[in-house]
Short mmCIF file of C-alpha atoms and ligand atoms in Angstrom, two decimals:
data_model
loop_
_atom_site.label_atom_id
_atom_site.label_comp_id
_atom_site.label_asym_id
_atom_site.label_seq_id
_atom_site.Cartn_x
_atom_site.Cartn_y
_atom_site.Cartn_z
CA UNK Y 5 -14.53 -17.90 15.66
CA UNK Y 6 -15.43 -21.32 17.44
CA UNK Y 7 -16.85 -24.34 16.30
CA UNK Y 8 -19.96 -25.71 17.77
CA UNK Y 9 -23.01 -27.33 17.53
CA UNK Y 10 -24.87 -30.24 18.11
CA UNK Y 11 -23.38 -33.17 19.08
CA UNK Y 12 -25.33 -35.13 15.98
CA UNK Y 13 -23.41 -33.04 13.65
CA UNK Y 14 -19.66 -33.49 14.69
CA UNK Y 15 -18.06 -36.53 13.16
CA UNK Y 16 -14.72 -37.47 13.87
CA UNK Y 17 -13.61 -37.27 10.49
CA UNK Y 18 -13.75 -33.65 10.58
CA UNK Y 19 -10.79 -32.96 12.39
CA UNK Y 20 -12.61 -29.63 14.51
CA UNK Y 21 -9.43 -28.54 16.12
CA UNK Y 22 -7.03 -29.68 13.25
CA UNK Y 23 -5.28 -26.21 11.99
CA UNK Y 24 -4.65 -27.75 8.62
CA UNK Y 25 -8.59 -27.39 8.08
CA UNK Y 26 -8.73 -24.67 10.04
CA UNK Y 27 -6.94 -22.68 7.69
CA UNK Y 28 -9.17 -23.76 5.15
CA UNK Y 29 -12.50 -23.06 6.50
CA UNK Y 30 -10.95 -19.68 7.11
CA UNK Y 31 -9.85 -19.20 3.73
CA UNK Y 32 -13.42 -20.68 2.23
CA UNK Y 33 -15.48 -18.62 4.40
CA UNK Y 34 -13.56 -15.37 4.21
CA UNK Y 35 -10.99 -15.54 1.69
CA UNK Y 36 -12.64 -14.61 -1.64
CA UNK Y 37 -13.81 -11.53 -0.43
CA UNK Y 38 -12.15 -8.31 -2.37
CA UNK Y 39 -14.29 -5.63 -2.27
CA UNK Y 40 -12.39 -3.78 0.40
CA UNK Y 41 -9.60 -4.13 -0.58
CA UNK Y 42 -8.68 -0.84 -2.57
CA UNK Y 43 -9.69 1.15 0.31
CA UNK Y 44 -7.07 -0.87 2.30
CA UNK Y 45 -4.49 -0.03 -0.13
CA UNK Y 46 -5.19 3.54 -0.47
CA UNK Y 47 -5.17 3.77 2.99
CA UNK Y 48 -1.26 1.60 3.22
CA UNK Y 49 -0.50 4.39 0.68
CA UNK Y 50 -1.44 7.25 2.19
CA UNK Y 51 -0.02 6.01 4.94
CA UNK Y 52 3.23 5.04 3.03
CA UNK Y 53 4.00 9.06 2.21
CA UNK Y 54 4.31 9.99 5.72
CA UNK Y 55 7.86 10.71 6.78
CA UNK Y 56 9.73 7.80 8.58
CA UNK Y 57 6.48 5.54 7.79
CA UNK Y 58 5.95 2.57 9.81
CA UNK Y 59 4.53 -1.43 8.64
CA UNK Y 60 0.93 -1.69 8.69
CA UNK Y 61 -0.44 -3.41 11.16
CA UNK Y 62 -3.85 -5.32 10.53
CA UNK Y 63 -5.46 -7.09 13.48
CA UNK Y 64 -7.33 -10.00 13.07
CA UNK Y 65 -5.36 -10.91 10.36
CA UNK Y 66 -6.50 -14.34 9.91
CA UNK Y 67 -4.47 -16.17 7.03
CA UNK Y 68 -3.32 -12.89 5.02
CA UNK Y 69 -6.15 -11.45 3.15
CA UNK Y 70 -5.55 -8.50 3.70
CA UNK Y 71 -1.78 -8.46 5.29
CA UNK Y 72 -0.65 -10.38 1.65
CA UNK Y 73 -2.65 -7.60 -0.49
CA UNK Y 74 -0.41 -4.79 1.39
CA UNK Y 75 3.04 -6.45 1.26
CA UNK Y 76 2.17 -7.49 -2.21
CA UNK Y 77 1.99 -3.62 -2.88
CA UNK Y 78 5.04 -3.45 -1.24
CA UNK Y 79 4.15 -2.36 2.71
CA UNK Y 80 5.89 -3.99 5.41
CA UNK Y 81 2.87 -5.73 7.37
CA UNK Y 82 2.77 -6.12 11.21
CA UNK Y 83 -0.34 -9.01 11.32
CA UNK Y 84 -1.29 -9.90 14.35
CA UNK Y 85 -4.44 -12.89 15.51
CA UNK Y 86 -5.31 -15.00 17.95
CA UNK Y 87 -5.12 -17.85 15.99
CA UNK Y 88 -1.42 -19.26 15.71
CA UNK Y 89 -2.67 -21.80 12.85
CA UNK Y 90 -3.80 -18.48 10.61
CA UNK Y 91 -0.78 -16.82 11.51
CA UNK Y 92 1.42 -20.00 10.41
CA UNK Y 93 -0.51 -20.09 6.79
CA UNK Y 94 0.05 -16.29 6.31
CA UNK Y 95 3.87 -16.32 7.15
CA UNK Y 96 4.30 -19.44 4.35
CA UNK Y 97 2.12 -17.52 2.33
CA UNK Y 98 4.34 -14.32 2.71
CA UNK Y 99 7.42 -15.71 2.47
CA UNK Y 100 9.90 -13.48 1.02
CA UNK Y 101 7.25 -10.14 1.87
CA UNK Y 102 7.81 -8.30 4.52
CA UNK Y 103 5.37 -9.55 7.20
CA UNK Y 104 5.53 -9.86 10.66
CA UNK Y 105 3.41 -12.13 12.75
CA UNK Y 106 2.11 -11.43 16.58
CA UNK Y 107 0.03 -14.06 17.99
CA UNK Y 108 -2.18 -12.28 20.53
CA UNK Y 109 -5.38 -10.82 21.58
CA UNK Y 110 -5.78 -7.57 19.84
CA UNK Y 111 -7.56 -6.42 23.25
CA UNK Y 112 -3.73 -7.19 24.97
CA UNK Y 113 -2.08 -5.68 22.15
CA UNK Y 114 1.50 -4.94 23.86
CA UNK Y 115 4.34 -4.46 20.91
CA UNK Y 116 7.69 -2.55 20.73
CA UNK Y 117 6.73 -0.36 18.30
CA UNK Y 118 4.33 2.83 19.19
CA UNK Y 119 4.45 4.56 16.01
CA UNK Y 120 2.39 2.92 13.31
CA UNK Y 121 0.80 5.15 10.76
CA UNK Y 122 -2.22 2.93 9.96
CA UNK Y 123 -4.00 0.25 11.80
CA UNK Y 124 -6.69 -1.47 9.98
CA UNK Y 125 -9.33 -3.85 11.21
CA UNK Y 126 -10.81 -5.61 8.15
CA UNK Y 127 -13.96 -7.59 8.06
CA UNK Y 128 -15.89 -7.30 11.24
CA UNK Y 129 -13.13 -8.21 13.35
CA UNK Y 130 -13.91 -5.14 15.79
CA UNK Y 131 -17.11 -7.31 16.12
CA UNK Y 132 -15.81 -10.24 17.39
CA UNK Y 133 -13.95 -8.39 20.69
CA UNK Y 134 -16.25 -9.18 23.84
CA UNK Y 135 -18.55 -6.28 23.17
CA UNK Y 136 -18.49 -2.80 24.06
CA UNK Y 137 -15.80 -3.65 27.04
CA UNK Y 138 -13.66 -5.76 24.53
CA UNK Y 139 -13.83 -3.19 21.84
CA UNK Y 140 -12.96 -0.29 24.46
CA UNK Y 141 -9.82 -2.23 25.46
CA UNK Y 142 -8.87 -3.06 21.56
CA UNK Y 143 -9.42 0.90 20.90
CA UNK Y 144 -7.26 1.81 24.03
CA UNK Y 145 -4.24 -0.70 22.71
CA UNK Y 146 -4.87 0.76 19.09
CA UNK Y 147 -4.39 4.54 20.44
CA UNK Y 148 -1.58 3.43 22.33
CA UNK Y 149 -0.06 1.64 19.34
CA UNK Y 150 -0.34 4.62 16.65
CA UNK Y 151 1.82 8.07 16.53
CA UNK Y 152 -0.38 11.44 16.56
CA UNK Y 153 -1.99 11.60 13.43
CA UNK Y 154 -1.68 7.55 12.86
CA UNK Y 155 -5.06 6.28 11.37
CA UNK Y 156 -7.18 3.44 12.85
CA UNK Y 157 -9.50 2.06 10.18
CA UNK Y 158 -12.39 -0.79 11.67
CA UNK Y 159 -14.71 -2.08 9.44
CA UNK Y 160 -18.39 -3.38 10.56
CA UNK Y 161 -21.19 -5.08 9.17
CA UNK Y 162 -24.56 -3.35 10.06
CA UNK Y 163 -26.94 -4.23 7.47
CA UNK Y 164 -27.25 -8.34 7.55
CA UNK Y 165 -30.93 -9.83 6.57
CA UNK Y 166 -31.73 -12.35 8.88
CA UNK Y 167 -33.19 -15.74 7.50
CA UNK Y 168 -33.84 -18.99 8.69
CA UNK Y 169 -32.95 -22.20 5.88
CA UNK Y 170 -35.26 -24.01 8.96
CA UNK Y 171 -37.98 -21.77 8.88
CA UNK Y 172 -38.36 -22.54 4.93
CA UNK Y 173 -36.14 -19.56 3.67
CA UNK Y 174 -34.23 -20.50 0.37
CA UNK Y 175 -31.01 -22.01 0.80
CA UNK Y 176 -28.33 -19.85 -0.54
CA UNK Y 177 -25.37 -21.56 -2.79
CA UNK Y 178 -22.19 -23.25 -0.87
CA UNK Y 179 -18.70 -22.28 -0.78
CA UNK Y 180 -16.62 -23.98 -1.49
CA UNK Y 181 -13.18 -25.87 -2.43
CA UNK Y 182 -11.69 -28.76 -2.96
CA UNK Y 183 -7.99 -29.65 -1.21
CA UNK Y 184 -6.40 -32.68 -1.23
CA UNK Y 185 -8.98 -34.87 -2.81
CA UNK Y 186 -11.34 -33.66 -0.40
CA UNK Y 187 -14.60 -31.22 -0.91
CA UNK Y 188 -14.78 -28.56 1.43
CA UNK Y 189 -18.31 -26.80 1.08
CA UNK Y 190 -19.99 -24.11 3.50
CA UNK Y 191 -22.91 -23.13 3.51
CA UNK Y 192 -24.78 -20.36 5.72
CA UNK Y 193 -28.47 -21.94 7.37
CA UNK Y 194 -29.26 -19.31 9.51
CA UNK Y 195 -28.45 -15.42 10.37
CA UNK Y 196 -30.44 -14.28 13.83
CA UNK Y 197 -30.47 -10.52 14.66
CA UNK Y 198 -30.95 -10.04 18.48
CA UNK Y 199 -30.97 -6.65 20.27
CA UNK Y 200 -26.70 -6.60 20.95
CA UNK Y 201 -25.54 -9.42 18.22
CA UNK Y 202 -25.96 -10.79 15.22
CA UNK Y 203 -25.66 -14.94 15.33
CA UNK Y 204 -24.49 -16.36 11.91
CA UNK Y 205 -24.79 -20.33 11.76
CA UNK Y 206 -22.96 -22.21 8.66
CA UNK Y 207 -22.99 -25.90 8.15
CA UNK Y 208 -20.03 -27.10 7.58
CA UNK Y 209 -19.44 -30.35 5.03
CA UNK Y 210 -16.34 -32.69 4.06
CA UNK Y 211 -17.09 -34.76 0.87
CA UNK Y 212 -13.97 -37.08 1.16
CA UNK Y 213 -12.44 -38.37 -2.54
CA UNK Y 214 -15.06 -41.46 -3.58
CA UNK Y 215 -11.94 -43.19 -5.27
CA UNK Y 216 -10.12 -43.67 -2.04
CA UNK Y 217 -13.22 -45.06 -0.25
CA UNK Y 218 -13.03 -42.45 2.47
CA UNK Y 219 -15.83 -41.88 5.00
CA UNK Y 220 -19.34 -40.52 3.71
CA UNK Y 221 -19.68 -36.63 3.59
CA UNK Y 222 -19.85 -35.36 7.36
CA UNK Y 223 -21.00 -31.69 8.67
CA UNK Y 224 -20.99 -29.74 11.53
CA UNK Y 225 -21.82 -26.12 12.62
CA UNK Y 226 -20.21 -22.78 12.89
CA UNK Y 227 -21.11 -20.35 14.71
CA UNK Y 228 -20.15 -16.60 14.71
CA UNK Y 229 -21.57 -14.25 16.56
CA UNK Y 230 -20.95 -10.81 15.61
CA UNK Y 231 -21.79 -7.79 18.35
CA UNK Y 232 -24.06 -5.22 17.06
CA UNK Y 233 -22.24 -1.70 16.40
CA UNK Y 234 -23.32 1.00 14.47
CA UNK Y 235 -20.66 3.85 13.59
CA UNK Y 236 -21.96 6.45 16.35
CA UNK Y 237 -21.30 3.93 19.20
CA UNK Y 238 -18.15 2.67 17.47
CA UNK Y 239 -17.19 6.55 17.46
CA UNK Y 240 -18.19 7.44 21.30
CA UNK Y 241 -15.97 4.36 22.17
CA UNK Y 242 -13.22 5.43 20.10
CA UNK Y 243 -13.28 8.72 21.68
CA UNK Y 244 -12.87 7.71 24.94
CA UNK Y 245 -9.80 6.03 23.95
CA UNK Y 246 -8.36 8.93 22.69
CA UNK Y 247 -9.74 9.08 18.60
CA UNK Y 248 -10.76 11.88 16.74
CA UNK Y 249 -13.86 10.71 14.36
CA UNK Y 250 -11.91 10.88 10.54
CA UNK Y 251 -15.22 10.00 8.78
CA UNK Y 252 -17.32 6.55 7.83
CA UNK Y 253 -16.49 5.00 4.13
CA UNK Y 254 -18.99 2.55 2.40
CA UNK Y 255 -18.53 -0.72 1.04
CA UNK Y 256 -20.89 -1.78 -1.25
CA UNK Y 257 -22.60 -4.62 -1.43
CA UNK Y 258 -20.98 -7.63 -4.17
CA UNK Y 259 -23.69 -10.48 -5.50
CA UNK Y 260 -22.05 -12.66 -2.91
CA UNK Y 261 -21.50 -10.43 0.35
CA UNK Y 262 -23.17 -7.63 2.20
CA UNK Y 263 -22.00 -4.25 2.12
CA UNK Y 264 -20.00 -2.81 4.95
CA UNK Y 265 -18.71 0.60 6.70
CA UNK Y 266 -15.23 0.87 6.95
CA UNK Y 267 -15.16 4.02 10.17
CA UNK Y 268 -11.97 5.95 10.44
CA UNK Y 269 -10.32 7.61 13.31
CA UNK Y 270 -7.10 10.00 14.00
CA UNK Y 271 -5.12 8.92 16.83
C1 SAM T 336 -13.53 -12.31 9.97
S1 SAM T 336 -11.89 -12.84 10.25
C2 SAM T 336 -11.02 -11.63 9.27
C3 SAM T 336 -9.73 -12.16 8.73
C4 SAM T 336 -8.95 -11.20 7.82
N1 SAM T 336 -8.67 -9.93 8.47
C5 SAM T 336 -9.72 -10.92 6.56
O1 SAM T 336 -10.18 -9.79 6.40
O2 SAM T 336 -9.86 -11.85 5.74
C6 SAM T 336 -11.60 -12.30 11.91
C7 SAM T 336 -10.22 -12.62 12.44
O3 SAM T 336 -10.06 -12.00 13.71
C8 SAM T 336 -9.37 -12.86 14.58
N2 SAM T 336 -9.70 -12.47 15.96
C9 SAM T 336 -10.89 -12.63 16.59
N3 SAM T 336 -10.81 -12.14 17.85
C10 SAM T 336 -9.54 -11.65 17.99
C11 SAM T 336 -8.84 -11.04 19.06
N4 SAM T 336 -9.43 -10.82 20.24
N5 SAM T 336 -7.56 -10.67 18.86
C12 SAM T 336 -6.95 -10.91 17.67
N6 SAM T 336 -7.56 -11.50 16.62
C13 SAM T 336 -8.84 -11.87 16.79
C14 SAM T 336 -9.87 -14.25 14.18
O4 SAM T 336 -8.95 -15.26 14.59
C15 SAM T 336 -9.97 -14.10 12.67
O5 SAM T 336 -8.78 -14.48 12.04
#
């Protein structure tokens, strides 16, 4: 997920490209989430009793979410992302777990193993591929990547509101953390459904510690933008690569995040 925005917003004391931050804009904006995460686990489980089991592997890893919850639980964890700074955080984070990182584009997947028993895809990642192409090429890597009867599990976000903080909707509560003497808030100022994707625009602030007469608070923008998939495309596509449709599980909504659908396929 890139940063952007306009120029006026950028200062140089936020460090865009720095991974340090990185890592924790990652973890602010999608780290608390734990809703899904005893589907993931029953899923590692199940996945666990199958003879000669395989690690995990959970694309778009990010900085261990969901890889930490699994080796935690005792899986071995194959976590792969495009983002070498996420993947750096996650193998501190797991040290002593059994965790593997891949830096690489889930869409290029190419590892030794072809056996995996469960491949999950937590938190919209399948909607952050390139569209339908993108997603087609993940699923054909996936399939390739799991032994007959190995489970691919992608969850997807279909049911945002859209609002517009500029258009005089409320402004909903920040995120937000402080590291290092610094305040790290984020705050979402816009979500804008179009016909193929869903645009999600956060402002972005540093608060730097008063007592060491850093720099006034600076922000800049985020923006994601998710493609629109609903389960019955996702399926078709998965299909094609190879799947066998192993049902759609719901998410439910928590006070602070939307509900999602995790869909499940057979390879
Ligand atoms: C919404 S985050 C989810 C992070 C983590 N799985 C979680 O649930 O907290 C999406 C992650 O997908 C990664 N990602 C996006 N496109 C990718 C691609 N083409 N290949 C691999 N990872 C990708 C991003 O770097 C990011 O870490």
């Amino acid at each position: 997920m890139g940063v952007s925005g306009p120029p006026e917003l950028r200062s140089a004391a936020v460090i865009a490209g720095d991974a340090h931050e990185r890592v924790i804009w990652h973890d602010l904006e999608c780290g608390g989430y734990r809703a899904d995460l005893a589907l993931w686990r029953e899923l590692a489980d199940r996945a666990a009793s199958e003879p000669g089991a395989a690690p995990i592997l959970d694309v778009g890893a990010g900085s261990g979410r969901v890889s930490l919850e699994l080796a935690r639980a005792g899986h071995a964890v194959t976590a792969v992302d495009l983002e070498a700074p996420l993947l750096a955080a996650l193998a501190e984070r797991g040290a002593g777990l059994s965790i593997e990182t891949v830096c690489t584009d889930a869409r290029e997947l190419d590892l030794e193993r072809h056996d995996f028993t469960l491949c999950v895809v937590p938190m919209q990642t399948v909607q952050l591929l390139g569209g339908s192409a993108g997603r087609s090429a993940f699923l054909r890597r996936a399939h390739a990547h799991l032994r007959p009867g190995g489970v691919l599990a992608c969850a997807i976000v279909t049911a945002l509101e859209p609002f517009d903080c500029s258009a005089g909707d409320p402004l909903p509560a920040a995120e937000s953390a402080n590291v290092g003497g610094r305040l790290y808030l984020s705050r979402p100022l816009r979500v804008v459904l179009r016909m193929r994707t869903i645009t999600i625009e956060r402002e972005r602030t540093v608060v730097h510690d008063r007592e060491s007469m850093q720099p006034a608070p600076c922000s800049l923008r985020d923006v994601v933008e998710l493609d629109r998939v609903r389960p019955a495309r996702l399926t078709r596509e998965a299909l094609a690569a190879g799947f066998t449709a192993a049902g759609v599980h719901e998410i439910p909504p928590t006070a602070d995040h939307v509900g999602s659908l995790v869909v499940l396929f057979d390879a």
